CSV table of C-alpha atoms in Angstrom, one decimal:
chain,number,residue,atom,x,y,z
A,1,UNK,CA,0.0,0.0,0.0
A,2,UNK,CA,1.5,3.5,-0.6
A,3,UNK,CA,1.0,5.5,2.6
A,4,UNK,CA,2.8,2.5,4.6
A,5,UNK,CA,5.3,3.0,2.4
A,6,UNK,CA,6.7,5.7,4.8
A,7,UNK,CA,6.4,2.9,8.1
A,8,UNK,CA,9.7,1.6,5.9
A,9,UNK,CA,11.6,5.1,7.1
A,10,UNK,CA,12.3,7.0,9.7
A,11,UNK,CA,8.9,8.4,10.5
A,12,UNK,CA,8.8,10.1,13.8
A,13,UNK,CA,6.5,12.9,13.9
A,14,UNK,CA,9.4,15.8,14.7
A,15,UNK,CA,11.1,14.8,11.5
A,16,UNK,CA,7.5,15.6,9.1
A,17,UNK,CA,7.3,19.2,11.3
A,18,UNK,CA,11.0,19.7,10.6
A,19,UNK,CA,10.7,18.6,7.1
A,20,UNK,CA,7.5,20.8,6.2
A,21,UNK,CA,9.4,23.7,7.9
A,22,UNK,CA,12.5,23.6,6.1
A,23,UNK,CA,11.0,22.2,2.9
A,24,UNK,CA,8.4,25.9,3.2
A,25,UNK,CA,11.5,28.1,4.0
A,26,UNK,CA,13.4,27.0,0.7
A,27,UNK,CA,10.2,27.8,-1.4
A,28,UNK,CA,10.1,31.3,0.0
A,29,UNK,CA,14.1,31.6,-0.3
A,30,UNK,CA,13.6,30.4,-4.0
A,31,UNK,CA,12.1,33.2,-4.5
A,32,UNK,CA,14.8,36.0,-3.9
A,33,UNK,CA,16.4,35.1,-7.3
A,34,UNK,CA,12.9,36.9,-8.5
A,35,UNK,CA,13.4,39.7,-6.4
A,36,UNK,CA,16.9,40.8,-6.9
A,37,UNK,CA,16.4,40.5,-10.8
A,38,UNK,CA,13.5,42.9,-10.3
A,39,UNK,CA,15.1,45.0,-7.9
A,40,UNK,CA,18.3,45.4,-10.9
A,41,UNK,CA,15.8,46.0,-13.4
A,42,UNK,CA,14.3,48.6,-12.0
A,43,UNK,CA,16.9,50.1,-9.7
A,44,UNK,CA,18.0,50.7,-6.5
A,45,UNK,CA,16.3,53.8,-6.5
A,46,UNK,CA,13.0,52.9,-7.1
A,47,UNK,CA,10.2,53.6,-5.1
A,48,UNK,CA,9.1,50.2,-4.5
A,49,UNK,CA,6.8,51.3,-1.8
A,50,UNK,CA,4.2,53.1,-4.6
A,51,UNK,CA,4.4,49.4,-7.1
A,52,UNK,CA,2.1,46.9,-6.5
A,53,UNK,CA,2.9,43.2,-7.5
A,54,UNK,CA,1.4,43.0,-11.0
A,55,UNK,CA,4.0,46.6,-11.6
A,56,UNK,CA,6.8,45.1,-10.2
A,57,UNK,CA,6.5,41.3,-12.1
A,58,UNK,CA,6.3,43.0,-15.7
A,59,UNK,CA,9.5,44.9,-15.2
A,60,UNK,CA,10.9,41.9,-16.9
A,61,UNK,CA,10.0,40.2,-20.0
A,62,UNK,CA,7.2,37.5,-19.5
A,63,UNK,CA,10.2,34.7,-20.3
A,64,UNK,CA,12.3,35.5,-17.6
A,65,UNK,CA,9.2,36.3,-15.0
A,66,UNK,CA,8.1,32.6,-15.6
A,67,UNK,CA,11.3,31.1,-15.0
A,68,UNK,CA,11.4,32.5,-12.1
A,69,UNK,CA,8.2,32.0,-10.9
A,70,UNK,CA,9.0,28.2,-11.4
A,71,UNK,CA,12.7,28.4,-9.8
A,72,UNK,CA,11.2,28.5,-6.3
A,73,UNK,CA,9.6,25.1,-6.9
A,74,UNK,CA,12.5,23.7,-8.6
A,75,UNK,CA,14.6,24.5,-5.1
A,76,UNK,CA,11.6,23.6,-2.8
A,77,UNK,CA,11.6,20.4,-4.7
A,78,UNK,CA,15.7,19.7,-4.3
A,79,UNK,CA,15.1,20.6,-0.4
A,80,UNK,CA,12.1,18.0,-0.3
A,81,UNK,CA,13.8,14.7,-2.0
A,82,UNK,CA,16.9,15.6,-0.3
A,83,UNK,CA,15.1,15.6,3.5
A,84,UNK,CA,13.5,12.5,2.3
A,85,UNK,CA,16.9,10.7,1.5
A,86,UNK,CA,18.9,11.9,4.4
A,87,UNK,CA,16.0,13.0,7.5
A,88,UNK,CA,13.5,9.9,6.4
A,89,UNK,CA,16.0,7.6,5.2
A,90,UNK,CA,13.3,7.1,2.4
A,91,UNK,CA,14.1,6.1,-1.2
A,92,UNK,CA,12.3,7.9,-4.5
A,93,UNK,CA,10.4,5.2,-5.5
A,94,UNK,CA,9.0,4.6,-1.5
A,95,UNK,CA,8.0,8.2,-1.9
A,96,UNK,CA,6.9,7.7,-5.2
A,97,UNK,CA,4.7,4.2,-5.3
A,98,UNK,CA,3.6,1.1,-3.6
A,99,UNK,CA,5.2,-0.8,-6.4
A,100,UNK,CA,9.0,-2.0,-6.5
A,101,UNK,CA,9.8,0.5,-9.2
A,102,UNK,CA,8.2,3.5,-10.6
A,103,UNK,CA,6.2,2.7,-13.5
A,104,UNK,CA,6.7,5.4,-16.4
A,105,UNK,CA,3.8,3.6,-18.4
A,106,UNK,CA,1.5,5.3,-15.9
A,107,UNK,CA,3.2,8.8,-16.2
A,108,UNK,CA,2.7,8.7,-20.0
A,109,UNK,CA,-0.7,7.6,-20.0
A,110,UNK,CA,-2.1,10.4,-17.5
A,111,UNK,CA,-0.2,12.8,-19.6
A,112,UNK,CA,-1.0,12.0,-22.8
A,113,UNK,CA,-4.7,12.0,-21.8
A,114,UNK,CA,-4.6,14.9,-20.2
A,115,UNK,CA,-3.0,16.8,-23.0
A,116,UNK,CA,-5.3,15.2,-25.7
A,117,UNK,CA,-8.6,16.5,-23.3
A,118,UNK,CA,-7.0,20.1,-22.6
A,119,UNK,CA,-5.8,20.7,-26.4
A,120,UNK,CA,-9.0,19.4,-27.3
A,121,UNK,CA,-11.8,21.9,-24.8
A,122,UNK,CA,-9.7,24.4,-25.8
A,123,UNK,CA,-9.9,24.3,-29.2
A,124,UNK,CA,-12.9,23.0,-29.4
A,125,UNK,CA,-13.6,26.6,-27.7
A,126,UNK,CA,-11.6,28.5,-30.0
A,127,UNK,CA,-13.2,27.3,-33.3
A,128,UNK,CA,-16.8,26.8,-32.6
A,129,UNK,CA,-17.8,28.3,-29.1
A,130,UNK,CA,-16.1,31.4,-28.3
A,131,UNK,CA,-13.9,32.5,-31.1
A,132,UNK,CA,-14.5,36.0,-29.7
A,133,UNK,CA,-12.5,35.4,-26.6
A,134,UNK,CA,-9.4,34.7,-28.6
A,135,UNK,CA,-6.7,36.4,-29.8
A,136,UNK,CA,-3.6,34.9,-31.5
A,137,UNK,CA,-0.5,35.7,-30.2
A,138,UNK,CA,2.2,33.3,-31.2
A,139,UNK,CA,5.4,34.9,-31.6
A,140,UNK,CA,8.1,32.5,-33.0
A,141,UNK,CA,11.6,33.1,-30.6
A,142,UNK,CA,9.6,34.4,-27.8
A,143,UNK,CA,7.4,30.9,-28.1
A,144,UNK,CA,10.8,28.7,-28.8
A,145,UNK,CA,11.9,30.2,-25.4
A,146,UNK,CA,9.0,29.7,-23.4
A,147,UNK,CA,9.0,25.8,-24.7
A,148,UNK,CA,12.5,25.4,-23.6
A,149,UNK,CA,11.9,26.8,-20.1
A,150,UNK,CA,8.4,25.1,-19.7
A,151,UNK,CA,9.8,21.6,-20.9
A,152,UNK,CA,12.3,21.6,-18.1
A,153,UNK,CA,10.8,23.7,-15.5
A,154,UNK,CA,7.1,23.0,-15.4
A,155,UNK,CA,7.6,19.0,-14.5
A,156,UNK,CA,9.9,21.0,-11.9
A,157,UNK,CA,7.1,22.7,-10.1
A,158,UNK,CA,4.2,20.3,-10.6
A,159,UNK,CA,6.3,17.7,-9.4
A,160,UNK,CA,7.2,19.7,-6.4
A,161,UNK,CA,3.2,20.0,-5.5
A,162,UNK,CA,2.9,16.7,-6.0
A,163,UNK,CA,5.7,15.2,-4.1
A,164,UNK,CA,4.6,17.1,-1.3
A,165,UNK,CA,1.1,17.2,-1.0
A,166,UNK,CA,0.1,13.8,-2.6
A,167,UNK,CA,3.1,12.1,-1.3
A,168,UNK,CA,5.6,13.5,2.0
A,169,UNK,CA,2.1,15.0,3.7
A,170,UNK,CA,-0.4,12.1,2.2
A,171,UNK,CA,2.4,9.5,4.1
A,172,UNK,CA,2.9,11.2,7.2
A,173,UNK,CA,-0.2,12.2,8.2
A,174,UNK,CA,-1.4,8.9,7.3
A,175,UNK,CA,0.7,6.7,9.5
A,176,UNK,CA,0.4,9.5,12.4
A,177,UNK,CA,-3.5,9.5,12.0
A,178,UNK,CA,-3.9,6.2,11.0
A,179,UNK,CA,-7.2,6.4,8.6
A,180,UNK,CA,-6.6,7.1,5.0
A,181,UNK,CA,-9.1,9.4,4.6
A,182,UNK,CA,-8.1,12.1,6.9
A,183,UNK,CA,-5.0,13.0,5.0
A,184,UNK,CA,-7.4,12.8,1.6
A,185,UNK,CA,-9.1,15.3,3.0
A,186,UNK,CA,-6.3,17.7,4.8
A,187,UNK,CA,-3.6,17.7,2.1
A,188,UNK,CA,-6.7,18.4,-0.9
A,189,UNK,CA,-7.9,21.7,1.1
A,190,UNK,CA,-4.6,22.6,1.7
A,191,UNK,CA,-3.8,21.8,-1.7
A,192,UNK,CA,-6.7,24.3,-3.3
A,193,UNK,CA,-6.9,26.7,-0.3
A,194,UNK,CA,-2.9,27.6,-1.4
A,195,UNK,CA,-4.6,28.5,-4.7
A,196,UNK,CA,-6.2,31.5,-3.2
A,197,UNK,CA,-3.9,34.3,-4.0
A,198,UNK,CA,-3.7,33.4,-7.6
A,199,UNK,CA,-4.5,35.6,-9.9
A,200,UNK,CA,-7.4,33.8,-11.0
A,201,UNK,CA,-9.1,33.8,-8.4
A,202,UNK,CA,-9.1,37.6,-7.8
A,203,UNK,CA,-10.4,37.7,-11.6
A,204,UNK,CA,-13.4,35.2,-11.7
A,205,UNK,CA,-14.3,34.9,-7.7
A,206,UNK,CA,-14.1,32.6,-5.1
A,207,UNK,CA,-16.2,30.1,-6.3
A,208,UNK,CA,-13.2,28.9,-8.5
A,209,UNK,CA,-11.9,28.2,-5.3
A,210,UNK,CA,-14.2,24.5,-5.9
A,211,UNK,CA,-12.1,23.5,-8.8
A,212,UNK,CA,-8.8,23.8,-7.1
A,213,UNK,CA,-10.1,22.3,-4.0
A,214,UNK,CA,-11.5,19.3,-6.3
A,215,UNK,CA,-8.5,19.1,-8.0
A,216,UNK,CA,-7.1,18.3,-5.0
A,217,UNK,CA,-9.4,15.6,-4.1
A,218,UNK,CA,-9.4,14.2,-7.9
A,219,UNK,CA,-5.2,14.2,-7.5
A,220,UNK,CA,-5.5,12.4,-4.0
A,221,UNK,CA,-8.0,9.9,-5.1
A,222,UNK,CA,-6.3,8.9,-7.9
A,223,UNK,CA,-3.3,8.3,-5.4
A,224,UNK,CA,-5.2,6.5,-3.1
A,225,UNK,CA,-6.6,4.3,-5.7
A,226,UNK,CA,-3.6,3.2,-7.8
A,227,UNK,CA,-1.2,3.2,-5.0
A,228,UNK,CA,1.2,5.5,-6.1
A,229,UNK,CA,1.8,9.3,-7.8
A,230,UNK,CA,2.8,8.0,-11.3
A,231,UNK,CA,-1.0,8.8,-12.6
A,232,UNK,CA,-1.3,12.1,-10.7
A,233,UNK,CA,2.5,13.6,-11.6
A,234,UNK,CA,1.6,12.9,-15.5
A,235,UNK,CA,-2.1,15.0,-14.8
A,236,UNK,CA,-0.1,17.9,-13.1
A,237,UNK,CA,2.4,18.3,-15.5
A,238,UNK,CA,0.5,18.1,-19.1
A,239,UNK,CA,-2.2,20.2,-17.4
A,240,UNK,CA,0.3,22.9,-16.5
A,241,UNK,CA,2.3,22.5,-19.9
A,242,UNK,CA,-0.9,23.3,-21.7
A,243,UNK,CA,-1.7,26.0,-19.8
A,244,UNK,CA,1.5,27.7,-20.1
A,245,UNK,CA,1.9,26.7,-24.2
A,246,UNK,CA,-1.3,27.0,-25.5
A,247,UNK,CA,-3.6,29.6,-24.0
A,248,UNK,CA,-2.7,32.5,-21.4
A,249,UNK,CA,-4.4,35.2,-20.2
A,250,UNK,CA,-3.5,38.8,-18.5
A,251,UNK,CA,-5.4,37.7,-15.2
A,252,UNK,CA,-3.9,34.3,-14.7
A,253,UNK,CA,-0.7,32.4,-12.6
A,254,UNK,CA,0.9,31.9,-16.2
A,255,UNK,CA,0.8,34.6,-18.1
A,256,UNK,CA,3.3,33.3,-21.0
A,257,UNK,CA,4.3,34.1,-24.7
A,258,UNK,CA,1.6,31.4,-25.6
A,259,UNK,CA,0.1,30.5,-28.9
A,260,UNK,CA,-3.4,31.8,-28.0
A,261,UNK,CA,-4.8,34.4,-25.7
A,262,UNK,CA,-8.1,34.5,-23.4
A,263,UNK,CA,-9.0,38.3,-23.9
A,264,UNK,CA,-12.2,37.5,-21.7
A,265,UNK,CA,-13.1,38.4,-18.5
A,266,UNK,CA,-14.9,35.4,-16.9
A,267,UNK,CA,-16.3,34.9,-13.6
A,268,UNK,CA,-16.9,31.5,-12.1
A,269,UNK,CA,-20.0,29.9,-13.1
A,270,UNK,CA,-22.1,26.8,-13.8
A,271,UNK,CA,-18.6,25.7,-16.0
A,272,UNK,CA,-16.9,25.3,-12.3
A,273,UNK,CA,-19.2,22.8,-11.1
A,274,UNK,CA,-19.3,21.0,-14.4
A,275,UNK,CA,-15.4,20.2,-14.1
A,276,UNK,CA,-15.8,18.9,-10.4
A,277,UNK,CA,-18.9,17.1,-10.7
A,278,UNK,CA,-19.1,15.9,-14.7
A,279,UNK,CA,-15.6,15.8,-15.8
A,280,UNK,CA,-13.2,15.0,-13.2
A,281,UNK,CA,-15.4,11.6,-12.4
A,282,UNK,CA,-15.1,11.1,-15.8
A,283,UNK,CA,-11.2,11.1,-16.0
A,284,UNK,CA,-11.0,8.6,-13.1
A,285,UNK,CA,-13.9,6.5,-14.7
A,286,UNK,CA,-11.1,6.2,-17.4
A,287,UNK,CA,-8.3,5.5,-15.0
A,288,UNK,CA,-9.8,3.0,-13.0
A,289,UNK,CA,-11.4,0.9,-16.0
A,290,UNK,CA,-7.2,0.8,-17.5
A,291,UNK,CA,-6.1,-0.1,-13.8
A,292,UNK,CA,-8.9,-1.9,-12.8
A,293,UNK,CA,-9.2,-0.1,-9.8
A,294,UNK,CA,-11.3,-2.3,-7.4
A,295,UNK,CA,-12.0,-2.1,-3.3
A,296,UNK,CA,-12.9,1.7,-3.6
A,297,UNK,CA,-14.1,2.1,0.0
A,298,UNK,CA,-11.0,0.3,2.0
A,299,UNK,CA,-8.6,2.5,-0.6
A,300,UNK,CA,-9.8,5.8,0.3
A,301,UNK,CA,-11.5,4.9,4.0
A,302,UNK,CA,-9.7,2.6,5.4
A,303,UNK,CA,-7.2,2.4,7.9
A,304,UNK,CA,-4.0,2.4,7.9
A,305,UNK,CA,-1.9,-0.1,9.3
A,306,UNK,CA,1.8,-1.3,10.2
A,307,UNK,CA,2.7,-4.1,8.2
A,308,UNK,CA,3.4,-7.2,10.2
A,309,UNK,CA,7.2,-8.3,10.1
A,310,UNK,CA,7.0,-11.5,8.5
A,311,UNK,CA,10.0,-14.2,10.0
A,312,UNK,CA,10.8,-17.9,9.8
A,313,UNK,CA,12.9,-20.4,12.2
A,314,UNK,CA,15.5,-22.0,11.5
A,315,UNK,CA,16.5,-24.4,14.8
A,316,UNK,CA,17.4,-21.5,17.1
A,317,UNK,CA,17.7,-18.5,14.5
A,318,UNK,CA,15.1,-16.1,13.2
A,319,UNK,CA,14.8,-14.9,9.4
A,320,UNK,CA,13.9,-11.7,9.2
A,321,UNK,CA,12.5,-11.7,5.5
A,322,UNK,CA,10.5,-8.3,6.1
A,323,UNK,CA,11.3,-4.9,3.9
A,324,UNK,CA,10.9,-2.9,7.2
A,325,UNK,CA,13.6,-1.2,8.7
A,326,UNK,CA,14.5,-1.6,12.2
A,327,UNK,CA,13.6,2.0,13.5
A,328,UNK,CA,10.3,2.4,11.5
């Protein structure tokens, strides 16, 4: 099972407090790279107190602002798998799946849906629905640029989210609590509620907030369910690749040299409760007819419990032919 993966490390409860804390404060020091290149690009004598964020972001090109944007979670990311190795004792793949390697297959499926369904709402939208909210705005080198920063950064940051919510948090506060629906719920309002001070939400409202809190759940499920991130790390990243490659828009998190561009002004709607309630179901109707997910309420109910060690006799000496390490 894939929280009991972590009863395999060092799991004490000071070293998931200490890891959250340290893992938080190297997010928020990724960002000063951000800062000083705005602070050089505008000056040292600018009157920083009179710009607000949005003033202060587009002193640099749109390029450079989302490479930046995406360093922090790059660093938060190197912090997190290196606590895991050295504070938890934990390997990639226990952080990663239930299974005895990670299973790429899985990635590449999620994605490749994913991207097939975004690409496809979207220009189904641009051609036949809402022409009127599009403009085009592809720029050749500015676009080769943002591909070659998005390729390598994106998986970066999406990864990082996912990592950490879905997997370090998911684990811990699933062996601590010991049901493995409390940490379903915890890290997937966490999860959205971090969502808040996007841009997007100050555009269309705060019923938005329900898609990035059911995104959440829809992510957690799915690792619940197939015991292991492979499935939710290939959703995270194609959805976040699309975003930034294909369609942008002044009032969201990626505003990006993209081929198209939402000129609209939207506020949440009926659309909101479509995604959560029609189409995420949907995607895991898909998934779990591939994976043949079965035992639904145990998966995402049930408790959580330390494996038993399994051992054998010989005469006077005992086997111990268990994975579990002796400090778990």
């Amino acid at each position: 099972m894939y929280i009991e993966q972590a009863f395999k490390s060092k799991n004490n409860v000071w070293r998931y407090i200490l890891g959250t804390i340290v893992t938080i404060v190297a997010m928020f020091a990724g960002q000063l790279p951000l800062a000083i290149a705005v602070i050089f690009k505008i000056g040292i004598t600018g009157d920083f107190s009179a710009m607000d964020e949005a003033t202060m972001m587009s002193a640099l090109n749109s390029n450079l602002t989302f490479f930046f944007l995406l360093l922090s979670f790059a660093i938060a990311l190197g912090a997190l798998l290196f606590l895991v190795k050295n504070l938890h004792r934990q390997s990639l793949t226990q952080l990663t799946t239930s299974r005895k390697k990670i299973d790429w297959s899985r990635f590449w499926f999620s994605f490749g849906l994913i991207v097939i369904l975004n690409v496809t709402l979207i220009l189904v939208d641009f051609f036949f629905i809402s022409p009127e909210n599009y403009v085009l705005n592809f720029n050749l080198i500015p676009f080769l640029i943002l591909t070659a920063i998005a390729i390598v950064m994106v998986p970066l940051q999406t990864s990082f989210e996912e990592y950490f919510f879905r997997g370090y948090l998911m684990q811990g506060i699933g062996i601590k609590t010991g049901y493995r629906w409390i940490p379903l719920v915890i890290t997937s309002v966490v999860f959205g509620g971090l969502h808040y001070w996007n841009p997007e939400v100050t555009q269309m409202g705060d019923l938005v907030m329900v898609s990035y809190i059911g995104t959440g759940f829809m992510l957690g499920i799915m690792t619940l369910m197939d015991e292991g991130l492979e499935l939710p790390l290939g959703f995270h990243a194609a959805n976040n690749l699309v975003a930034a490659l294909l369609v942008t828009a002044y009032w969201t998190a990626f505003n990006t040299e993209s081929i198209l561009r939402d000129v609209s002004s939207p506020v949440a709607g009926w659309d909101v409760w479509v995604s959560v309630l029609v189409i995420y179901p949907l995607i895991l109707l898909i998934y779990a007819k591939k994976y043949h997910w079965k035992n639904w309420g145990n998966r995402l109910f049930g408790k959580v419990e330390r494996p038993v060690v399994n051992q054998t006799y010989r005469g006077n000496d005992i086997e111990d032919l268990s994975e579990i390490k002796e400090d778990y």
